[in-house]
mmCIF file of C-alpha atoms in Angstrom:
data_model
loop_
_atom_site.group_PDB
_atom_site.id
_atom_site.type_symbol
_atom_site.label_atom_id
_atom_site.label_comp_id
_atom_site.label_asym_id
_atom_site.label_seq_id
_atom_site.Cartn_x
_atom_site.Cartn_y
_atom_site.Cartn_z
ATOM 1 C CA MET A 1 -7.817 -134.025 35.156
ATOM 2 C CA THR A 2 -8.643 -135.128 38.690
ATOM 3 C CA PRO A 3 -8.832 -138.920 38.950
ATOM 4 C CA PRO A 4 -12.206 -140.245 40.084
ATOM 5 C CA THR A 5 -12.529 -141.792 43.547
ATOM 6 C CA ASP A 6 -14.745 -144.568 44.813
ATOM 7 C CA GLN A 7 -15.181 -143.522 48.431
ATOM 8 C CA ASN A 8 -18.944 -143.999 48.442
ATOM 9 C CA VAL A 9 -19.636 -146.943 46.190
ATOM 10 C CA SER A 10 -23.177 -148.155 46.911
ATOM 11 C CA SER A 11 -24.234 -151.783 46.991
ATOM 12 C CA THR A 12 -26.018 -151.150 43.693
ATOM 13 C CA ALA A 13 -22.807 -149.861 42.122
ATOM 14 C CA SER A 14 -20.925 -152.828 43.556
ATOM 15 C CA GLU A 15 -23.438 -155.207 41.969
ATOM 16 C CA SER A 16 -23.077 -153.339 38.679
ATOM 17 C CA ILE A 17 -19.301 -153.813 38.786
ATOM 18 C CA GLN A 18 -19.712 -157.501 39.584
ATOM 19 C CA GLU A 19 -21.887 -157.868 36.488
ATOM 20 C CA THR A 20 -18.921 -156.867 34.306
ATOM 21 C CA LEU A 21 -16.934 -159.846 35.564
ATOM 22 C CA PRO A 22 -15.098 -161.933 34.712
ATOM 23 C CA ILE A 23 -12.607 -159.725 32.888
ATOM 24 C CA ARG A 24 -9.815 -161.529 31.092
ATOM 25 C CA MET A 25 -6.580 -159.858 30.092
ATOM 26 C CA ILE A 26 -3.108 -160.700 28.876
ATOM 27 C CA SER A 27 -0.353 -158.142 29.314
ATOM 28 C CA LYS A 28 3.335 -157.577 29.858
ATOM 29 C CA ILE A 29 4.715 -156.692 33.291
ATOM 30 C CA VAL A 30 6.483 -153.339 33.197
ATOM 31 C CA LYS A 31 8.271 -151.134 35.695
ATOM 32 C CA GLY A 32 5.994 -149.094 37.944
ATOM 33 C CA PHE A 33 6.802 -146.746 40.809
ATOM 34 C CA GLY A 34 8.251 -149.559 42.936
ATOM 35 C CA ARG A 35 6.155 -148.505 45.915
ATOM 36 C CA GLY A 36 4.687 -151.950 46.535
ATOM 37 C CA SER A 37 8.095 -153.302 47.468
ATOM 38 C CA SER A 38 9.867 -150.218 48.821
ATOM 39 C CA ASP A 39 7.075 -148.426 50.725
ATOM 40 C CA LEU A 40 4.623 -151.189 51.529
ATOM 41 C CA GLY A 41 6.644 -154.406 51.574
ATOM 42 C CA ILE A 42 3.984 -156.008 49.366
ATOM 43 C CA PRO A 43 5.220 -156.246 45.765
ATOM 44 C CA THR A 44 2.792 -156.021 42.872
ATOM 45 C CA ALA A 45 3.161 -156.640 39.153
ATOM 46 C CA ASN A 46 2.448 -153.476 37.158
ATOM 47 C CA LEU A 47 0.680 -154.490 33.926
ATOM 48 C CA SER A 48 1.230 -152.489 30.782
ATOM 49 C CA SER A 49 -1.828 -150.631 29.470
ATOM 50 C CA SER A 50 -0.268 -150.108 26.042
ATOM 51 C CA PRO A 51 -2.413 -151.510 23.217
ATOM 52 C CA ASP A 52 0.772 -153.129 21.916
ATOM 53 C CA ASP A 53 1.130 -155.133 25.150
ATOM 54 C CA MET A 54 -2.369 -155.586 26.564
ATOM 55 C CA LYS A 55 -5.118 -157.788 25.176
ATOM 56 C CA CYS A 56 -8.415 -157.398 27.023
ATOM 57 C CA GLU A 57 -12.089 -157.846 26.236
ATOM 58 C CA MET A 58 -12.758 -154.414 27.767
ATOM 59 C CA ARG A 59 -11.110 -151.100 26.873
ATOM 60 C CA PHE A 60 -8.487 -150.121 29.436
ATOM 61 C CA ASP A 61 -10.083 -146.747 30.138
ATOM 62 C CA ALA A 62 -13.445 -148.473 30.714
ATOM 63 C CA LEU A 63 -12.144 -150.830 33.401
ATOM 64 C CA PRO A 64 -13.940 -149.931 36.657
ATOM 65 C CA THR A 65 -11.589 -148.932 39.469
ATOM 66 C CA GLY A 66 -11.453 -150.827 42.722
ATOM 67 C CA ILE A 67 -9.860 -153.760 44.504
ATOM 68 C CA TYR A 68 -10.585 -157.173 43.014
ATOM 69 C CA PHE A 69 -9.596 -160.810 43.269
ATOM 70 C CA GLY A 70 -8.912 -163.368 40.594
ATOM 71 C CA PHE A 71 -6.461 -165.845 39.132
ATOM 72 C CA ALA A 72 -3.179 -165.305 37.291
ATOM 73 C CA ARG A 73 -0.414 -167.171 35.534
ATOM 74 C CA LEU A 74 2.983 -166.147 34.234
ATOM 75 C CA VAL A 75 3.223 -167.323 30.642
ATOM 76 C CA SER A 76 7.018 -167.370 30.644
ATOM 77 C CA THR A 77 9.584 -167.048 33.384
ATOM 78 C CA THR A 78 13.107 -165.694 33.475
ATOM 79 C CA ALA A 79 13.913 -167.132 36.875
ATOM 80 C CA HIS A 80 17.545 -167.296 37.885
ATOM 81 C CA ASP A 81 17.670 -171.044 38.499
ATOM 82 C CA ASP A 82 15.577 -174.156 37.949
ATOM 83 C CA ASN A 83 14.269 -174.254 41.527
ATOM 84 C CA CYS A 84 13.034 -170.663 41.309
ATOM 85 C CA LYS A 85 11.495 -171.304 37.898
ATOM 86 C CA GLU A 86 9.498 -174.199 39.294
ATOM 87 C CA THR A 87 8.004 -171.994 42.014
ATOM 88 C CA LEU A 88 6.607 -169.582 39.404
ATOM 89 C CA GLU A 89 4.608 -172.095 37.387
ATOM 90 C CA GLY A 90 0.873 -172.707 37.639
ATOM 91 C CA VAL A 91 -2.174 -170.629 38.568
ATOM 92 C CA TYR A 92 -1.995 -168.168 41.450
ATOM 93 C CA LYS A 93 -4.716 -166.384 43.343
ATOM 94 C CA ALA A 94 -4.331 -162.636 42.887
ATOM 95 C CA ALA A 95 -5.408 -159.539 44.798
ATOM 96 C CA ILE A 96 -5.763 -156.847 42.120
ATOM 97 C CA SER A 97 -5.817 -153.064 42.288
ATOM 98 C CA ILE A 98 -7.245 -151.147 39.335
ATOM 99 C CA GLY A 99 -7.167 -147.386 39.626
ATOM 100 C CA TYR A 100 -5.253 -144.327 40.673
ATOM 101 C CA ASN A 101 -3.822 -145.260 44.095
ATOM 102 C CA PRO A 102 -5.493 -142.308 45.892
ATOM 103 C CA CYS A 103 -2.968 -142.374 48.741
ATOM 104 C CA TYR A 104 -0.347 -141.416 46.159
ATOM 105 C CA LYS A 105 -2.692 -139.275 44.027
ATOM 106 C CA ASN A 106 -1.648 -140.875 40.748
ATOM 107 C CA GLN A 107 -2.858 -139.233 37.559
ATOM 108 C CA HIS A 108 -2.802 -142.403 35.481
ATOM 109 C CA LYS A 109 -4.779 -145.600 36.004
ATOM 110 C CA THR A 110 -2.782 -148.736 36.726
ATOM 111 C CA ILE A 111 -3.498 -152.463 37.072
ATOM 112 C CA GLU A 112 -1.448 -154.085 39.821
ATOM 113 C CA PRO A 113 -1.966 -157.731 40.778
ATOM 114 C CA HIS A 114 -0.305 -159.205 43.865
ATOM 115 C CA LEU A 115 0.213 -162.912 43.223
ATOM 116 C CA ILE A 116 -0.532 -165.145 46.209
ATOM 117 C CA ALA A 117 1.443 -168.357 46.412
ATOM 118 C CA PRO A 118 -0.206 -171.394 48.028
ATOM 119 C CA PRO A 119 0.457 -172.239 51.708
ATOM 120 C CA GLY A 120 3.886 -173.761 52.229
ATOM 121 C CA HIS A 121 5.303 -172.049 49.135
ATOM 122 C CA PRO A 122 8.897 -170.835 49.740
ATOM 123 C CA SER A 123 8.044 -167.327 48.526
ATOM 124 C CA ARG A 124 5.389 -166.717 51.208
ATOM 125 C CA THR A 125 6.440 -164.624 54.210
ATOM 126 C CA LYS A 126 5.658 -165.400 57.833
ATOM 127 C CA SER A 127 3.478 -162.343 58.421
ATOM 128 C CA ALA A 128 -0.194 -162.564 59.386
ATOM 129 C CA CYS A 129 -1.377 -162.475 55.777
ATOM 130 C CA GLN A 130 1.685 -164.323 54.409
ATOM 131 C CA GLU A 131 2.116 -162.036 51.408
ATOM 132 C CA THR A 132 4.230 -163.448 48.586
ATOM 133 C CA GLN A 133 7.699 -162.135 47.718
ATOM 134 C CA PHE A 134 8.803 -163.045 44.181
ATOM 135 C CA HIS A 135 11.868 -161.867 42.316
ATOM 136 C CA GLU A 136 11.425 -159.058 39.775
ATOM 137 C CA LEU A 137 9.041 -160.074 36.994
ATOM 138 C CA TYR A 138 9.667 -157.298 34.460
ATOM 139 C CA ASP A 139 8.943 -158.248 30.828
ATOM 140 C CA GLU A 140 7.104 -161.418 31.831
ATOM 141 C CA THR A 141 3.667 -161.937 30.293
ATOM 142 C CA MET A 142 0.743 -162.434 32.668
ATOM 143 C CA ARG A 143 -2.653 -163.995 31.997
ATOM 144 C CA LEU A 144 -5.193 -162.590 34.452
ATOM 145 C CA SER A 145 -8.863 -163.335 35.072
ATOM 146 C CA ILE A 146 -10.639 -160.927 37.419
ATOM 147 C CA VAL A 147 -13.559 -162.795 38.973
ATOM 148 C CA GLY A 148 -14.674 -160.804 42.031
ATOM 149 C CA TYR A 149 -14.935 -157.320 43.525
ATOM 150 C CA LEU A 150 -13.684 -156.643 47.064
ATOM 151 C CA ARG A 151 -14.004 -152.914 47.719
ATOM 152 C CA PRO A 152 -13.547 -149.429 46.266
ATOM 153 C CA GLU A 153 -10.282 -147.533 46.208
ATOM 154 C CA LEU A 154 -9.956 -145.440 49.357
ATOM 155 C CA PRO A 155 -7.644 -142.534 50.302
ATOM 156 C CA PHE A 156 -6.259 -143.967 53.540
ATOM 157 C CA GLU A 157 -4.612 -141.604 56.000
ATOM 158 C CA GLY A 158 -1.038 -142.788 56.116
ATOM 159 C CA LEU A 159 0.848 -145.820 54.841
ATOM 160 C CA ASP A 160 0.208 -147.901 57.973
ATOM 161 C CA LYS A 161 -3.544 -147.921 57.320
ATOM 162 C CA LEU A 162 -2.987 -148.609 53.637
ATOM 163 C CA ILE A 163 -0.737 -151.575 54.443
ATOM 164 C CA LEU A 164 -3.323 -152.992 56.855
ATOM 165 C CA ALA A 165 -6.005 -152.668 54.175
ATOM 166 C CA ILE A 166 -3.864 -154.386 51.533
ATOM 167 C CA LYS A 167 -3.028 -157.252 53.876
ATOM 168 C CA GLY A 168 -6.739 -157.591 54.581
ATOM 169 C CA ASP A 169 -7.364 -157.694 50.833
ATOM 170 C CA ILE A 170 -4.854 -160.541 50.507
ATOM 171 C CA VAL A 171 -6.549 -162.556 53.260
ATOM 172 C CA ASN A 172 -9.986 -161.887 51.745
ATOM 173 C CA THR A 173 -8.741 -162.835 48.290
ATOM 174 C CA GLU A 174 -7.572 -166.230 49.504
ATOM 175 C CA GLU A 175 -10.928 -166.885 51.144
ATOM 176 C CA MET A 176 -13.057 -165.557 48.290
ATOM 177 C CA CYS A 177 -11.162 -167.469 45.608
ATOM 178 C CA ASP A 178 -11.943 -170.653 47.521
ATOM 179 C CA ASP A 179 -15.569 -169.825 48.327
ATOM 180 C CA LEU A 180 -16.779 -167.866 45.291
ATOM 181 C CA GLN A 181 -20.026 -169.128 43.817
ATOM 182 C CA THR A 182 -21.667 -167.330 40.942
ATOM 183 C CA GLU A 183 -24.552 -167.962 38.597
ATOM 184 C CA SER A 184 -23.106 -165.910 35.746
ATOM 185 C CA PHE A 185 -19.888 -167.880 35.124
ATOM 186 C CA GLN A 186 -17.915 -170.896 36.283
ATOM 187 C CA VAL A 187 -14.813 -170.142 38.327
ATOM 188 C CA GLU A 188 -13.180 -173.338 37.112
ATOM 189 C CA ASP A 189 -13.613 -172.094 33.536
ATOM 190 C CA GLU A 190 -11.605 -168.993 34.443
ATOM 191 C CA LYS A 191 -8.813 -171.067 35.975
ATOM 192 C CA ALA A 192 -8.796 -173.204 32.830
ATOM 193 C CA TRP A 193 -8.543 -170.089 30.648
ATOM 194 C CA VAL A 194 -5.634 -168.779 32.733
ATOM 195 C CA LEU A 195 -3.853 -172.095 32.183
ATOM 196 C CA SER A 196 -4.595 -172.095 28.458
ATOM 197 C CA ASN A 197 -3.086 -170.201 25.543
ATOM 198 C CA ASP A 198 -6.471 -168.929 24.340
ATOM 199 C CA ASN A 199 -6.965 -165.271 23.428
ATOM 200 C CA ALA A 200 -8.563 -162.846 25.877
#
């Protein structure tokens, strides 16, 4: 089966996607392809789509593809020392990819959040977008609330253009998480859910 693409998502389609939000999910972080770190220098957490691991109010195969923003929390940490553990606690902004990674032509849909640490956090880099570099998070459990839609998946020509787009998504995520106003739900309610132990 050829994965669908979102190259020409209309404003109407974008509004339709936004109407599905927020989407809450709880899932385990599992090993992916490792491309975020090795190829792009921007690590992501690959969330398991297994029904045994993922709890979500929407079926996995029904999740609309695209690039989103939201809030995330690691339920437990296996950090190597107390100082590192402290840096992983709390709610993080997240730039989230849902889809098939058209640059790599994946055949299976994935959900990959990039957690964004607050300014001054020791895990932030000194690049223009200050992407966050955490240690490996495999087998951690993540609570994720997707609150906004940024753009469709696009088949960029070359990794350089893809990296620029992802860094732009990170910058936009930080801004949108601060500025988002919506009539359909309260952003603070989503942050509170991420912090809670309530079901998805």
